[in-house]
JSON list of C-alpha atoms in Angstrom, two decimals:
[
{"chain": "A", "resi": 15, "resn": "VAL", "atom": "CA", "xyz": [3.56, -65.15, -158.16]},
{"chain": "A", "resi": 16, "resn": "TYR", "atom": "CA", "xyz": [4.44, -67.73, -160.81]},
{"chain": "A", "resi": 17, "resn": "TRP", "atom": "CA", "xyz": [4.65, -70.64, -158.37]},
{"chain": "A", "resi": 18, "resn": "LYS", "atom": "CA", "xyz": [1.54, -69.58, -156.49]},
{"chain": "A", "resi": 19, "resn": "ARG", "atom": "CA", "xyz": [-0.36, -69.60, -159.77]},
{"chain": "A", "resi": 20, "resn": "ARG", "atom": "CA", "xyz": [1.04, -73.05, -160.56]},
{"chain": "A", "resi": 21, "resn": "LEU", "atom": "CA", "xyz": [-0.13, -74.33, -157.14]},
{"chain": "A", "resi": 22, "resn": "ARG", "atom": "CA", "xyz": [-3.62, -72.86, -157.63]},
{"chain": "A", "resi": 23, "resn": "SER", "atom": "CA", "xyz": [-3.90, -74.70, -160.94]},
{"chain": "A", "resi": 24, "resn": "ASN", "atom": "CA", "xyz": [-2.75, -78.02, -159.36]},
{"chain": "A", "resi": 25, "resn": "GLY", "atom": "CA", "xyz": [0.62, -77.90, -161.12]},
{"chain": "A", "resi": 26, "resn": "HIS", "atom": "CA", "xyz": [-0.85, -77.44, -164.59]},
{"chain": "A", "resi": 27, "resn": "LEU", "atom": "CA", "xyz": [0.12, -74.59, -166.84]},
{"chain": "A", "resi": 28, "resn": "ASP", "atom": "CA", "xyz": [-2.41, -72.18, -168.37]},
{"chain": "A", "resi": 29, "resn": "GLU", "atom": "CA", "xyz": [-1.57, -69.61, -171.05]},
{"chain": "A", "resi": 30, "resn": "GLY", "atom": "CA", "xyz": [-1.25, -66.68, -168.63]},
{"chain": "A", "resi": 31, "resn": "THR", "atom": "CA", "xyz": [1.14, -68.58, -166.38]},
{"chain": "A", "resi": 32, "resn": "ARG", "atom": "CA", "xyz": [3.13, -69.76, -169.38]},
{"chain": "A", "resi": 33, "resn": "ALA", "atom": "CA", "xyz": [3.45, -66.16, -170.61]},
{"chain": "A", "resi": 34, "resn": "LEU", "atom": "CA", "xyz": [4.61, -65.10, -167.14]},
{"chain": "A", "resi": 35, "resn": "GLY", "atom": "CA", "xyz": [7.19, -67.91, -167.13]},
{"chain": "A", "resi": 36, "resn": "ILE", "atom": "CA", "xyz": [8.46, -66.82, -170.56]},
{"chain": "A", "resi": 37, "resn": "SER", "atom": "CA", "xyz": [8.76, -63.19, -169.39]},
{"chain": "A", "resi": 38, "resn": "LEU", "atom": "CA", "xyz": [10.71, -64.43, -166.34]},
{"chain": "A", "resi": 39, "resn": "GLU", "atom": "CA", "xyz": [12.94, -66.39, -168.74]},
{"chain": "A", "resi": 40, "resn": "LEU", "atom": "CA", "xyz": [12.28, -69.70, -166.96]},
{"chain": "A", "resi": 41, "resn": "PRO", "atom": "CA", "xyz": [13.68, -72.76, -168.74]},
{"chain": "A", "resi": 42, "resn": "GLU", "atom": "CA", "xyz": [11.33, -74.82, -170.88]},
{"chain": "A", "resi": 43, "resn": "SER", "atom": "CA", "xyz": [11.88, -77.84, -168.62]},
{"chain": "A", "resi": 44, "resn": "ILE", "atom": "CA", "xyz": [10.08, -76.00, -165.81]},
{"chain": "A", "resi": 45, "resn": "GLN", "atom": "CA", "xyz": [7.33, -74.81, -168.13]},
{"chain": "A", "resi": 46, "resn": "GLN", "atom": "CA", "xyz": [5.71, -78.28, -168.08]},
{"chain": "A", "resi": 47, "resn": "SER", "atom": "CA", "xyz": [2.91, -79.73, -165.94]},
{"chain": "A", "resi": 48, "resn": "MET", "atom": "CA", "xyz": [4.30, -81.00, -162.64]},
{"chain": "A", "resi": 49, "resn": "ALA", "atom": "CA", "xyz": [3.17, -82.49, -159.35]},
{"chain": "A", "resi": 50, "resn": "ILE", "atom": "CA", "xyz": [2.10, -80.23, -156.48]},
{"chain": "A", "resi": 51, "resn": "PRO", "atom": "CA", "xyz": [5.00, -81.22, -154.16]},
{"chain": "A", "resi": 52, "resn": "LEU", "atom": "CA", "xyz": [7.46, -80.19, -156.86]},
{"chain": "A", "resi": 53, "resn": "CYS", "atom": "CA", "xyz": [5.66, -76.84, -157.27]},
{"chain": "A", "resi": 54, "resn": "GLN", "atom": "CA", "xyz": [5.84, -76.32, -153.50]},
{"chain": "A", "resi": 55, "resn": "PHE", "atom": "CA", "xyz": [9.54, -77.16, -153.58]},
{"chain": "A", "resi": 56, "resn": "TYR", "atom": "CA", "xyz": [10.19, -74.53, -156.26]},
{"chain": "A", "resi": 57, "resn": "LEU", "atom": "CA", "xyz": [8.03, -72.00, -154.38]},
{"chain": "A", "resi": 58, "resn": "ASN", "atom": "CA", "xyz": [10.14, -72.50, -151.25]},
{"chain": "A", "resi": 59, "resn": "ILE", "atom": "CA", "xyz": [13.32, -71.99, -153.27]},
{"chain": "A", "resi": 60, "resn": "ALA", "atom": "CA", "xyz": [11.88, -68.80, -154.78]},
{"chain": "A", "resi": 61, "resn": "ARG", "atom": "CA", "xyz": [10.93, -67.47, -151.32]},
{"chain": "A", "resi": 62, "resn": "LYS", "atom": "CA", "xyz": [14.40, -68.18, -149.92]},
{"chain": "A", "resi": 63, "resn": "SER", "atom": "CA", "xyz": [16.01, -66.49, -152.92]},
{"chain": "A", "resi": 64, "resn": "TYR", "atom": "CA", "xyz": [13.76, -63.46, -152.49]},
{"chain": "A", "resi": 65, "resn": "ARG", "atom": "CA", "xyz": [14.61, -63.17, -148.77]},
{"chain": "A", "resi": 66, "resn": "GLY", "atom": "CA", "xyz": [18.31, -63.43, -149.60]},
{"chain": "A", "resi": 67, "resn": "ILE", "atom": "CA", "xyz": [17.99, -60.66, -152.17]},
{"chain": "A", "resi": 68, "resn": "GLN", "atom": "CA", "xyz": [16.17, -58.45, -149.64]},
{"chain": "A", "resi": 69, "resn": "THR", "atom": "CA", "xyz": [18.87, -59.03, -147.02]},
{"chain": "A", "resi": 70, "resn": "ALA", "atom": "CA", "xyz": [21.64, -58.34, -149.51]},
{"chain": "A", "resi": 71, "resn": "ALA", "atom": "CA", "xyz": [19.89, -55.16, -150.65]},
{"chain": "A", "resi": 72, "resn": "ARG", "atom": "CA", "xyz": [19.70, -53.88, -147.06]},
{"chain": "A", "resi": 73, "resn": "GLU", "atom": "CA", "xyz": [23.40, -54.67, -146.54]},
{"chain": "A", "resi": 74, "resn": "HIS", "atom": "CA", "xyz": [24.37, -52.91, -149.79]},
{"chain": "A", "resi": 75, "resn": "ARG", "atom": "CA", "xyz": [22.26, -49.91, -148.81]},
{"chain": "A", "resi": 76, "resn": "GLU", "atom": "CA", "xyz": [23.87, -49.74, -145.37]},
{"chain": "A", "resi": 77, "resn": "LYS", "atom": "CA", "xyz": [27.35, -49.92, -146.91]},
{"chain": "A", "resi": 78, "resn": "PHE", "atom": "CA", "xyz": [26.45, -47.15, -149.38]},
{"chain": "A", "resi": 79, "resn": "LEU", "atom": "CA", "xyz": [25.09, -44.92, -146.60]},
{"chain": "A", "resi": 80, "resn": "LYS", "atom": "CA", "xyz": [28.24, -45.38, -144.54]},
{"chain": "A", "resi": 81, "resn": "LYS", "atom": "CA", "xyz": [30.33, -44.41, -147.56]},
{"chain": "A", "resi": 82, "resn": "ARG", "atom": "CA", "xyz": [28.23, -41.27, -148.09]},
{"chain": "A", "resi": 83, "resn": "ALA", "atom": "CA", "xyz": [28.50, -40.41, -144.39]},
{"chain": "A", "resi": 84, "resn": "GLN", "atom": "CA", "xyz": [32.28, -40.81, -144.51]},
{"chain": "A", "resi": 85, "resn": "GLU", "atom": "CA", "xyz": [32.47, -38.47, -147.53]},
{"chain": "A", "resi": 86, "resn": "TYR", "atom": "CA", "xyz": [30.27, -35.97, -145.70]},
{"chain": "A", "resi": 87, "resn": "ALA", "atom": "CA", "xyz": [32.38, -36.19, -142.54]},
{"chain": "A", "resi": 88, "resn": "ASP", "atom": "CA", "xyz": [35.63, -35.86, -144.53]},
{"chain": "A", "resi": 89, "resn": "LYS", "atom": "CA", "xyz": [34.43, -32.50, -145.84]},
{"chain": "A", "resi": 90, "resn": "GLY", "atom": "CA", "xyz": [34.51, -31.23, -142.26]},
{"chain": "A", "resi": 91, "resn": "ASN", "atom": "CA", "xyz": [30.78, -31.43, -141.67]},
{"chain": "A", "resi": 92, "resn": "GLY", "atom": "CA", "xyz": [30.89, -33.25, -138.33]},
{"chain": "A", "resi": 93, "resn": "ASP", "atom": "CA", "xyz": [31.76, -36.77, -137.29]},
{"chain": "A", "resi": 94, "resn": "LEU", "atom": "CA", "xyz": [30.84, -40.02, -139.02]},
{"chain": "A", "resi": 95, "resn": "GLU", "atom": "CA", "xyz": [28.08, -41.07, -136.60]},
{"chain": "A", "resi": 96, "resn": "ASN", "atom": "CA", "xyz": [26.36, -37.69, -136.78]},
{"chain": "A", "resi": 97, "resn": "ALA", "atom": "CA", "xyz": [26.53, -37.65, -140.59]},
{"chain": "A", "resi": 98, "resn": "LEU", "atom": "CA", "xyz": [25.09, -41.17, -140.77]},
{"chain": "A", "resi": 99, "resn": "ARG", "atom": "CA", "xyz": [22.24, -40.22, -138.41]},
{"chain": "A", "resi": 100, "resn": "GLN", "atom": "CA", "xyz": [21.44, -37.14, -140.52]},
{"chain": "A", "resi": 101, "resn": "ILE", "atom": "CA", "xyz": [21.39, -39.13, -143.77]},
{"chain": "A", "resi": 102, "resn": "LYS", "atom": "CA", "xyz": [19.14, -41.84, -142.27]},
{"chain": "A", "resi": 103, "resn": "ARG", "atom": "CA", "xyz": [16.79, -39.25, -140.78]},
{"chain": "A", "resi": 104, "resn": "LYS", "atom": "CA", "xyz": [16.54, -37.50, -144.14]},
{"chain": "A", "resi": 105, "resn": "GLU", "atom": "CA", "xyz": [15.76, -40.81, -145.89]},
{"chain": "A", "resi": 106, "resn": "ARG", "atom": "CA", "xyz": [13.07, -41.69, -143.32]},
{"chain": "A", "resi": 107, "resn": "MET", "atom": "CA", "xyz": [11.42, -38.30, -143.84]},
{"chain": "A", "resi": 108, "resn": "LYS", "atom": "CA", "xyz": [11.58, -38.75, -147.60]},
{"chain": "A", "resi": 109, "resn": "GLN", "atom": "CA", "xyz": [9.93, -42.18, -147.30]},
{"chain": "A", "resi": 110, "resn": "SER", "atom": "CA", "xyz": [7.28, -40.80, -144.95]},
{"chain": "A", "resi": 111, "resn": "TYR", "atom": "CA", "xyz": [6.37, -38.00, -147.34]},
{"chain": "A", "resi": 112, "resn": "ALA", "atom": "CA", "xyz": [6.32, -40.45, -150.25]},
{"chain": "A", "resi": 113, "resn": "SER", "atom": "CA", "xyz": [3.86, -42.69, -148.40]},
{"chain": "A", "resi": 114, "resn": "ILE", "atom": "CA", "xyz": [1.68, -39.67, -147.60]},
{"chain": "A", "resi": 115, "resn": "ARG", "atom": "CA", "xyz": [1.71, -38.69, -151.29]},
{"chain": "A", "resi": 116, "resn": "ARG", "atom": "CA", "xyz": [0.75, -42.24, -152.27]},
{"chain": "A", "resi": 117, "resn": "GLY", "atom": "CA", "xyz": [-2.06, -42.19, -149.72]},
{"chain": "A", "resi": 118, "resn": "TYR", "atom": "CA", "xyz": [-3.52, -38.96, -151.04]},
{"chain": "A", "resi": 119, "resn": "GLY", "atom": "CA", "xyz": [-3.04, -39.90, -154.67]},
{"chain": "A", "resi": 120, "resn": "ILE", "atom": "CA", "xyz": [-1.18, -38.16, -157.42]},
{"chain": "A", "resi": 121, "resn": "GLU", "atom": "CA", "xyz": [-3.76, -35.50, -158.23]},
{"chain": "A", "resi": 122, "resn": "LYS", "atom": "CA", "xyz": [-4.26, -32.82, -155.64]},
{"chain": "A", "resi": 123, "resn": "THR", "atom": "CA", "xyz": [-7.50, -30.88, -155.83]},
{"chain": "A", "resi": 124, "resn": "GLY", "atom": "CA", "xyz": [-9.06, -28.28, -153.61]},
{"chain": "A", "resi": 125, "resn": "LEU", "atom": "CA", "xyz": [-12.23, -28.68, -151.61]},
{"chain": "A", "resi": 126, "resn": "ALA", "atom": "CA", "xyz": [-15.19, -29.35, -153.86]},
{"chain": "A", "resi": 127, "resn": "THR", "atom": "CA", "xyz": [-17.81, -29.45, -151.10]},
{"chain": "A", "resi": 128, "resn": "LEU", "atom": "CA", "xyz": [-17.98, -28.38, -147.48]},
{"chain": "A", "resi": 129, "resn": "ASN", "atom": "CA", "xyz": [-20.54, -29.60, -144.95]},
{"chain": "A", "resi": 130, "resn": "VAL", "atom": "CA", "xyz": [-21.30, -26.69, -142.58]},
{"chain": "A", "resi": 131, "resn": "PRO", "atom": "CA", "xyz": [-23.86, -25.98, -139.84]},
{"chain": "A", "resi": 132, "resn": "ASN", "atom": "CA", "xyz": [-26.91, -23.98, -140.93]},
{"chain": "A", "resi": 133, "resn": "PRO", "atom": "CA", "xyz": [-27.87, -21.50, -138.16]},
{"chain": "A", "resi": 134, "resn": "GLU", "atom": "CA", "xyz": [-31.38, -20.91, -139.61]},
{"chain": "A", "resi": 135, "resn": "THR", "atom": "CA", "xyz": [-32.51, -24.56, -139.59]},
{"chain": "A", "resi": 136, "resn": "GLY", "atom": "CA", "xyz": [-30.17, -25.89, -136.92]},
{"chain": "A", "resi": 137, "resn": "GLY", "atom": "CA", "xyz": [-29.15, -28.65, -139.35]},
{"chain": "A", "resi": 138, "resn": "ARG", "atom": "CA", "xyz": [-26.33, -28.91, -141.86]},
{"chain": "A", "resi": 139, "resn": "GLU", "atom": "CA", "xyz": [-25.90, -27.67, -145.41]},
{"chain": "A", "resi": 140, "resn": "ILE", "atom": "CA", "xyz": [-23.40, -28.43, -148.16]},
{"chain": "A", "resi": 141, "resn": "ILE", "atom": "CA", "xyz": [-21.57, -25.56, -149.84]},
{"chain": "A", "resi": 142, "resn": "THR", "atom": "CA", "xyz": [-20.27, -26.26, -153.34]},
{"chain": "A", "resi": 143, "resn": "ASP", "atom": "CA", "xyz": [-19.35, -22.79, -154.65]},
{"chain": "A", "resi": 144, "resn": "ALA", "atom": "CA", "xyz": [-15.59, -22.15, -154.34]},
{"chain": "A", "resi": 145, "resn": "THR", "atom": "CA", "xyz": [-15.98, -18.50, -153.25]},
{"chain": "A", "resi": 146, "resn": "ASP", "atom": "CA", "xyz": [-18.55, -19.47, -150.58]},
{"chain": "A", "resi": 147, "resn": "ILE", "atom": "CA", "xyz": [-16.23, -22.22, -149.30]},
{"chain": "A", "resi": 148, "resn": "HIS", "atom": "CA", "xyz": [-13.34, -19.75, -149.16]},
{"chain": "A", "resi": 149, "resn": "ALA", "atom": "CA", "xyz": [-15.41, -17.12, -147.35]},
{"chain": "A", "resi": 150, "resn": "TYR", "atom": "CA", "xyz": [-16.75, -19.63, -144.82]},
{"chain": "A", "resi": 151, "resn": "LEU", "atom": "CA", "xyz": [-13.27, -21.00, -144.05]},
{"chain": "A", "resi": 152, "resn": "LEU", "atom": "CA", "xyz": [-11.86, -17.48, -143.59]},
{"chain": "A", "resi": 153, "resn": "GLN", "atom": "CA", "xyz": [-14.68, -16.57, -141.20]},
{"chain": "A", "resi": 154, "resn": "ARG", "atom": "CA", "xyz": [-14.34, -19.85, -139.28]},
{"chain": "A", "resi": 155, "resn": "ASN", "atom": "CA", "xyz": [-10.55, -19.61, -139.01]},
{"chain": "A", "resi": 156, "resn": "GLU", "atom": "CA", "xyz": [-10.69, -16.00, -137.82]},
{"chain": "A", "resi": 157, "resn": "LYS", "atom": "CA", "xyz": [-13.09, -16.97, -135.03]},
{"chain": "A", "resi": 158, "resn": "HIS", "atom": "CA", "xyz": [-11.28, -20.23, -134.23]},
{"chain": "A", "resi": 159, "resn": "TYR", "atom": "CA", "xyz": [-7.74, -18.87, -134.11]},
{"chain": "A", "resi": 160, "resn": "SER", "atom": "CA", "xyz": [-8.66, -15.82, -132.04]},
{"chain": "A", "resi": 161, "resn": "GLN", "atom": "CA", "xyz": [-10.21, -17.83, -129.20]},
{"chain": "A", "resi": 162, "resn": "ALA", "atom": "CA", "xyz": [-7.29, -17.07, -126.88]},
{"chain": "A", "resi": 163, "resn": "THR", "atom": "CA", "xyz": [-7.52, -13.31, -127.46]},
{"chain": "A", "resi": 164, "resn": "TYR", "atom": "CA", "xyz": [-9.79, -12.66, -124.47]},
{"chain": "A", "resi": 165, "resn": "THR", "atom": "CA", "xyz": [-8.03, -15.02, -122.05]},
{"chain": "A", "resi": 166, "resn": "THR", "atom": "CA", "xyz": [-5.32, -14.08, -119.56]},
{"chain": "A", "resi": 167, "resn": "PHE", "atom": "CA", "xyz": [-2.71, -15.04, -122.15]},
{"chain": "A", "resi": 168, "resn": "GLY", "atom": "CA", "xyz": [-4.30, -13.15, -125.05]},
{"chain": "A", "resi": 169, "resn": "ASP", "atom": "CA", "xyz": [-3.84, -9.59, -126.34]},
{"chain": "A", "resi": 170, "resn": "ALA", "atom": "CA", "xyz": [-7.17, -8.33, -125.01]},
{"chain": "A", "resi": 171, "resn": "GLY", "atom": "CA", "xyz": [-6.97, -10.19, -121.71]},
{"chain": "A", "resi": 172, "resn": "PRO", "atom": "CA", "xyz": [-7.28, -8.67, -118.24]},
{"chain": "A", "resi": 173, "resn": "GLY", "atom": "CA", "xyz": [-3.54, -7.94, -117.98]}
]
């Protein structure tokens, strides 16, 4: 971010970028105005460093997971490969659920409104009362989930 900001400002340093550089503990020699090619050079170095850190983090994580799997397998809970698969599957599920939580937001609220068909007008109406929403959903679910009752596979079927 720092070097991208420097490039956008043609190598010059504004107060916000200077404050960012100070918080990153960059040396004062870098915190001077510089030519665009030099900014691009430093940006490339920063990108390579970041990619190296990401690769190293993945390798450290893999090593840690193998160690955990070995401990799990040593307790008599299956072989090493199976333990590693279980740990990775559990982590993937955890990440999936975390992304779902982020997508829905932190606060979870019930239905505030429900758009339902109006049989009298043939159009739609919006229900906002919580007890009406609850009653409508119960009635709809009862009808919806009992559709198979009168088929050959249902309780009240011909058989």
